[in-house]
Amino acid sequence: MRQWTDRSWLAEAHAWIRGHVEPSGPIEQPHVRPWSTVLRVPTAEGDVWFKANGAPFVHEAAVVSLLSQLRPDRVPELLATDVDRGWLLMADAGERLRELIERERDLGRWLDVLPAYGELQLAAAPYADDLLAAGVPDRRLAVLPDQARDLLDDVGRVAEMCEELAWYGIPETIQHDDLHD
């Protein structure tokens, strides 16, 4: 997490942001995790969000870029990317689902989100090779049992479940772990 709060790194990130938008106030850093950080950038047109990813997740910038081309209605508006550094600059997408659900005290919003995510997955399925080339970890059913071998004692059950899932013929596509409440 030290990288994300380092003055020289922040100066570089702020300069990159200012190369794409004109902040109307101080840039804030509300999210610092070992794997990523997020900066809120106020502008005259509303807040925009900068995200930087650590090495294991640097591919996110390329993935979001591809997804925004496939289904711009399913991802926040992408203002700029630096795929080599894993940096994204996005328009504000509105209230987060977790706050909306907490305020409404109703999980029904998931009934809108999950089918929309399924549509995005189906749209991305033909681009599996592009996603892999962008650095997305390969978790397709054909390779998952071998990857799990080192992690699980019961690899046979994982292989059996992968074979069962493959039988359904559902196209393999992206599974982005940022889809959470």
mmCIF file of N, CA, C and O in Angstrom, residues 94-138:
data_model
loop_
_atom_site.group_PDB
_atom_site.id
_atom_site.type_symbol
_atom_site.label_atom_id
_atom_site.label_comp_id
_atom_site.label_asym_id
_atom_site.label_seq_id
_atom_site.Cartn_x
_atom_site.Cartn_y
_atom_site.Cartn_z
ATOM 1 N N GLY A 94 -22.620 6.778 -10.610
ATOM 2 C CA GLY A 94 -23.752 6.951 -9.711
ATOM 3 C C GLY A 94 -23.555 6.221 -8.400
ATOM 4 O O GLY A 94 -22.469 5.750 -8.073
ATOM 5 N N GLU A 95 -24.622 6.116 -7.677
ATOM 6 C CA GLU A 95 -24.589 5.499 -6.358
ATOM 7 C C GLU A 95 -24.203 4.026 -6.452
ATOM 8 O O GLU A 95 -24.691 3.308 -7.324
ATOM 9 N N ARG A 96 -23.307 3.612 -5.560
ATOM 10 C CA ARG A 96 -22.895 2.216 -5.553
ATOM 11 C C ARG A 96 -24.048 1.328 -5.093
ATOM 12 O O ARG A 96 -24.858 1.726 -4.256
ATOM 13 N N LEU A 97 -24.084 0.131 -5.625
ATOM 14 C CA LEU A 97 -25.151 -0.801 -5.322
ATOM 15 C C LEU A 97 -25.261 -1.062 -3.823
ATOM 16 O O LEU A 97 -26.358 -1.138 -3.272
ATOM 17 N N ARG A 98 -24.129 -1.179 -3.143
ATOM 18 C CA ARG A 98 -24.178 -1.476 -1.705
ATOM 19 C C ARG A 98 -24.888 -0.371 -0.924
ATOM 20 O O ARG A 98 -25.630 -0.644 0.004
ATOM 21 N N GLU A 99 -24.670 0.897 -1.306
ATOM 22 C CA GLU A 99 -25.364 1.980 -0.613
ATOM 23 C C GLU A 99 -26.848 2.009 -0.975
ATOM 24 O O GLU A 99 -27.700 2.269 -0.127
ATOM 25 N N LEU A 100 -27.146 1.754 -2.234
ATOM 26 C CA LEU A 100 -28.526 1.731 -2.688
ATOM 27 C C LEU A 100 -29.323 0.648 -1.963
ATOM 28 O O LEU A 100 -30.425 0.891 -1.466
ATOM 29 N N ILE A 101 -28.747 -0.538 -1.867
ATOM 30 C CA ILE A 101 -29.418 -1.646 -1.182
ATOM 31 C C ILE A 101 -29.574 -1.343 0.305
ATOM 32 O O ILE A 101 -30.629 -1.606 0.893
ATOM 33 N N GLU A 102 -28.539 -0.764 0.898
ATOM 34 C CA GLU A 102 -28.633 -0.424 2.322
ATOM 35 C C GLU A 102 -29.715 0.622 2.560
ATOM 36 O O GLU A 102 -30.498 0.514 3.502
ATOM 37 N N ARG A 103 -29.782 1.620 1.684
ATOM 38 C CA ARG A 103 -30.787 2.681 1.835
ATOM 39 C C ARG A 103 -32.198 2.141 1.622
ATOM 40 O O ARG A 103 -33.109 2.440 2.382
ATOM 41 N N GLU A 104 -32.371 1.316 0.578
ATOM 42 C CA GLU A 104 -33.694 0.783 0.264
ATOM 43 C C GLU A 104 -34.063 -0.431 1.111
ATOM 44 O O GLU A 104 -35.222 -0.810 1.162
ATOM 45 N N ARG A 105 -33.042 -1.047 1.725
ATOM 46 C CA ARG A 105 -33.231 -2.256 2.520
ATOM 47 C C ARG A 105 -33.951 -3.331 1.708
ATOM 48 O O ARG A 105 -34.896 -3.968 2.159
ATOM 49 N N ASP A 106 -33.453 -3.512 0.470
ATOM 50 C CA ASP A 106 -34.070 -4.462 -0.460
ATOM 51 C C ASP A 106 -32.997 -4.972 -1.416
ATOM 52 O O ASP A 106 -32.279 -4.184 -2.024
ATOM 53 N N LEU A 107 -32.889 -6.277 -1.559
ATOM 54 C CA LEU A 107 -31.911 -6.890 -2.461
ATOM 55 C C LEU A 107 -32.413 -6.983 -3.901
ATOM 56 O O LEU A 107 -31.716 -7.493 -4.769
ATOM 57 N N GLY A 108 -33.597 -6.488 -4.177
ATOM 58 C CA GLY A 108 -34.201 -6.610 -5.503
ATOM 59 C C GLY A 108 -33.394 -6.001 -6.634
ATOM 60 O O GLY A 108 -33.533 -6.410 -7.786
ATOM 61 N N ARG A 109 -32.522 -5.038 -6.331
ATOM 62 C CA ARG A 109 -31.701 -4.427 -7.388
ATOM 63 C C ARG A 109 -30.790 -5.453 -8.066
ATOM 64 O O ARG A 109 -30.412 -5.286 -9.206
ATOM 65 N N TRP A 110 -30.442 -6.519 -7.329
ATOM 66 C CA TRP A 110 -29.619 -7.571 -7.922
ATOM 67 C C TRP A 110 -30.349 -8.227 -9.092
ATOM 68 O O TRP A 110 -29.704 -8.749 -10.016
ATOM 69 N N LEU A 111 -31.672 -8.204 -9.094
ATOM 70 C CA LEU A 111 -32.435 -8.796 -10.192
ATOM 71 C C LEU A 111 -32.225 -8.042 -11.499
ATOM 72 O O LEU A 111 -32.420 -8.592 -12.575
ATOM 73 N N ASP A 112 -31.819 -6.784 -11.411
ATOM 74 C CA ASP A 112 -31.453 -6.002 -12.599
ATOM 75 C C ASP A 112 -29.991 -6.234 -12.969
ATOM 76 O O ASP A 112 -29.641 -6.335 -14.140
ATOM 77 N N VAL A 113 -29.134 -6.295 -11.954
ATOM 78 C CA VAL A 113 -27.689 -6.366 -12.178
ATOM 79 C C VAL A 113 -27.258 -7.711 -12.761
ATOM 80 O O VAL A 113 -26.478 -7.755 -13.716
ATOM 81 N N LEU A 114 -27.743 -8.793 -12.194
ATOM 82 C CA LEU A 114 -27.248 -10.111 -12.614
ATOM 83 C C LEU A 114 -27.550 -10.448 -14.079
ATOM 84 O O LEU A 114 -26.653 -10.904 -14.791
ATOM 85 N N PRO A 115 -28.758 -10.214 -14.584
ATOM 86 C CA PRO A 115 -28.965 -10.465 -16.021
ATOM 87 C C PRO A 115 -28.126 -9.546 -16.906
ATOM 88 O O PRO A 115 -27.632 -9.968 -17.956
ATOM 89 N N ALA A 116 -27.933 -8.300 -16.479
ATOM 90 C CA ALA A 116 -27.102 -7.375 -17.251
ATOM 91 C C ALA A 116 -25.660 -7.868 -17.299
ATOM 92 O O ALA A 116 -24.993 -7.778 -18.339
ATOM 93 N N TYR A 117 -25.175 -8.399 -16.175
ATOM 94 C CA TYR A 117 -23.820 -8.957 -16.148
ATOM 95 C C TYR A 117 -23.731 -10.194 -17.029
ATOM 96 O O TYR A 117 -22.748 -10.383 -17.739
ATOM 97 N N GLY A 118 -24.768 -11.025 -17.012
ATOM 98 C CA GLY A 118 -24.799 -12.191 -17.899
ATOM 99 C C GLY A 118 -24.730 -11.789 -19.365
ATOM 100 O O GLY A 118 -24.028 -12.416 -20.163
ATOM 101 N N GLU A 119 -25.438 -10.724 -19.731
ATOM 102 C CA GLU A 119 -25.385 -10.218 -21.108
ATOM 103 C C GLU A 119 -23.970 -9.765 -21.465
ATOM 104 O O GLU A 119 -23.500 -9.998 -22.580
ATOM 105 N N LEU A 120 -23.314 -9.109 -20.517
ATOM 106 C CA LEU A 120 -21.935 -8.670 -20.742
ATOM 107 C C LEU A 120 -21.019 -9.872 -20.926
ATOM 108 O O LEU A 120 -20.159 -9.886 -21.812
ATOM 109 N N GLN A 121 -21.187 -10.897 -20.102
ATOM 110 C CA GLN A 121 -20.374 -12.102 -20.238
ATOM 111 C C GLN A 121 -20.573 -12.755 -21.606
ATOM 112 O O GLN A 121 -19.605 -13.163 -22.245
ATOM 113 N N LEU A 122 -21.811 -12.851 -22.060
ATOM 114 C CA LEU A 122 -22.077 -13.448 -23.373
ATOM 115 C C LEU A 122 -21.472 -12.609 -24.495
ATOM 116 O O LEU A 122 -20.935 -13.159 -25.465
ATOM 117 N N ALA A 123 -21.544 -11.288 -24.376
ATOM 118 C CA ALA A 123 -20.960 -10.415 -25.394
ATOM 119 C C ALA A 123 -19.444 -10.572 -25.445
ATOM 120 O O ALA A 123 -18.823 -10.463 -26.509
ATOM 121 N N ALA A 124 -18.808 -10.836 -24.288
ATOM 122 C CA ALA A 124 -17.352 -10.949 -24.219
ATOM 123 C C ALA A 124 -16.834 -12.330 -24.596
ATOM 124 O O ALA A 124 -15.652 -12.477 -24.920
ATOM 125 N N ALA A 125 -17.689 -13.344 -24.581
ATOM 126 C CA ALA A 125 -17.241 -14.723 -24.821
ATOM 127 C C ALA A 125 -16.441 -14.890 -26.113
ATOM 128 O O ALA A 125 -15.400 -15.568 -26.102
ATOM 129 N N PRO A 126 -16.833 -14.298 -27.233
ATOM 130 C CA PRO A 126 -16.043 -14.474 -28.456
ATOM 131 C C PRO A 126 -14.652 -13.821 -28.405
ATOM 132 O O PRO A 126 -13.845 -14.029 -29.299
ATOM 133 N N TYR A 127 -14.399 -13.028 -27.383
ATOM 134 C CA TYR A 127 -13.141 -12.296 -27.270
ATOM 135 C C TYR A 127 -12.203 -12.899 -26.229
ATOM 136 O O TYR A 127 -11.308 -12.220 -25.718
ATOM 137 N N ALA A 128 -12.371 -14.182 -25.932
ATOM 138 C CA ALA A 128 -11.540 -14.848 -24.923
ATOM 139 C C ALA A 128 -10.058 -14.711 -25.245
ATOM 140 O O ALA A 128 -9.247 -14.435 -24.359
ATOM 141 N N ASP A 129 -9.673 -14.895 -26.498
ATOM 142 C CA ASP A 129 -8.253 -14.779 -26.865
ATOM 143 C C ASP A 129 -7.732 -13.365 -26.640
ATOM 144 O O ASP A 129 -6.593 -13.178 -26.190
ATOM 145 N N ASP A 130 -8.555 -12.366 -26.945
ATOM 146 C CA ASP A 130 -8.161 -10.971 -26.709
ATOM 147 C C ASP A 130 -7.987 -10.701 -25.213
ATOM 148 O O ASP A 130 -7.052 -9.998 -24.806
ATOM 149 N N LEU A 131 -8.885 -11.248 -24.409
ATOM 150 C CA LEU A 131 -8.794 -11.069 -22.961
ATOM 151 C C LEU A 131 -7.543 -11.736 -22.403
ATOM 152 O O LEU A 131 -6.840 -11.165 -21.575
ATOM 153 N N LEU A 132 -7.255 -12.936 -22.881
ATOM 154 C CA LEU A 132 -6.041 -13.627 -22.437
ATOM 155 C C LEU A 132 -4.791 -12.848 -22.864
ATOM 156 O O LEU A 132 -3.847 -12.722 -22.088
ATOM 157 N N ALA A 133 -4.804 -12.316 -24.084
ATOM 158 C CA ALA A 133 -3.668 -11.533 -24.572
ATOM 159 C C ALA A 133 -3.469 -10.261 -23.731
ATOM 160 O O ALA A 133 -2.347 -9.775 -23.602
ATOM 161 N N ALA A 134 -4.557 -9.761 -23.162
ATOM 162 C CA ALA A 134 -4.485 -8.566 -22.317
ATOM 163 C C ALA A 134 -3.973 -8.883 -20.915
ATOM 164 O O ALA A 134 -3.740 -7.979 -20.126
ATOM 165 N N GLY A 135 -3.801 -10.173 -20.622
ATOM 166 C CA GLY A 135 -3.260 -10.559 -19.326
ATOM 167 C C GLY A 135 -4.261 -11.120 -18.343
ATOM 168 O O GLY A 135 -3.919 -11.387 -17.191
ATOM 169 N N VAL A 136 -5.501 -11.289 -18.774
ATOM 170 C CA VAL A 136 -6.498 -11.883 -17.887
ATOM 171 C C VAL A 136 -6.076 -13.310 -17.569
ATOM 172 O O VAL A 136 -5.730 -14.069 -18.475
ATOM 173 N N PRO A 137 -6.088 -13.702 -16.298
ATOM 174 C CA PRO A 137 -5.733 -15.085 -15.965
ATOM 175 C C PRO A 137 -6.691 -16.072 -16.643
ATOM 176 O O PRO A 137 -7.891 -15.832 -16.704
ATOM 177 N N ASP A 138 -6.138 -17.142 -17.141
ATOM 178 C CA ASP A 138 -6.931 -18.161 -17.831
ATOM 179 C C ASP A 138 -7.570 -19.072 -16.794
ATOM 180 O O ASP A 138 -6.900 -19.850 -16.126
#
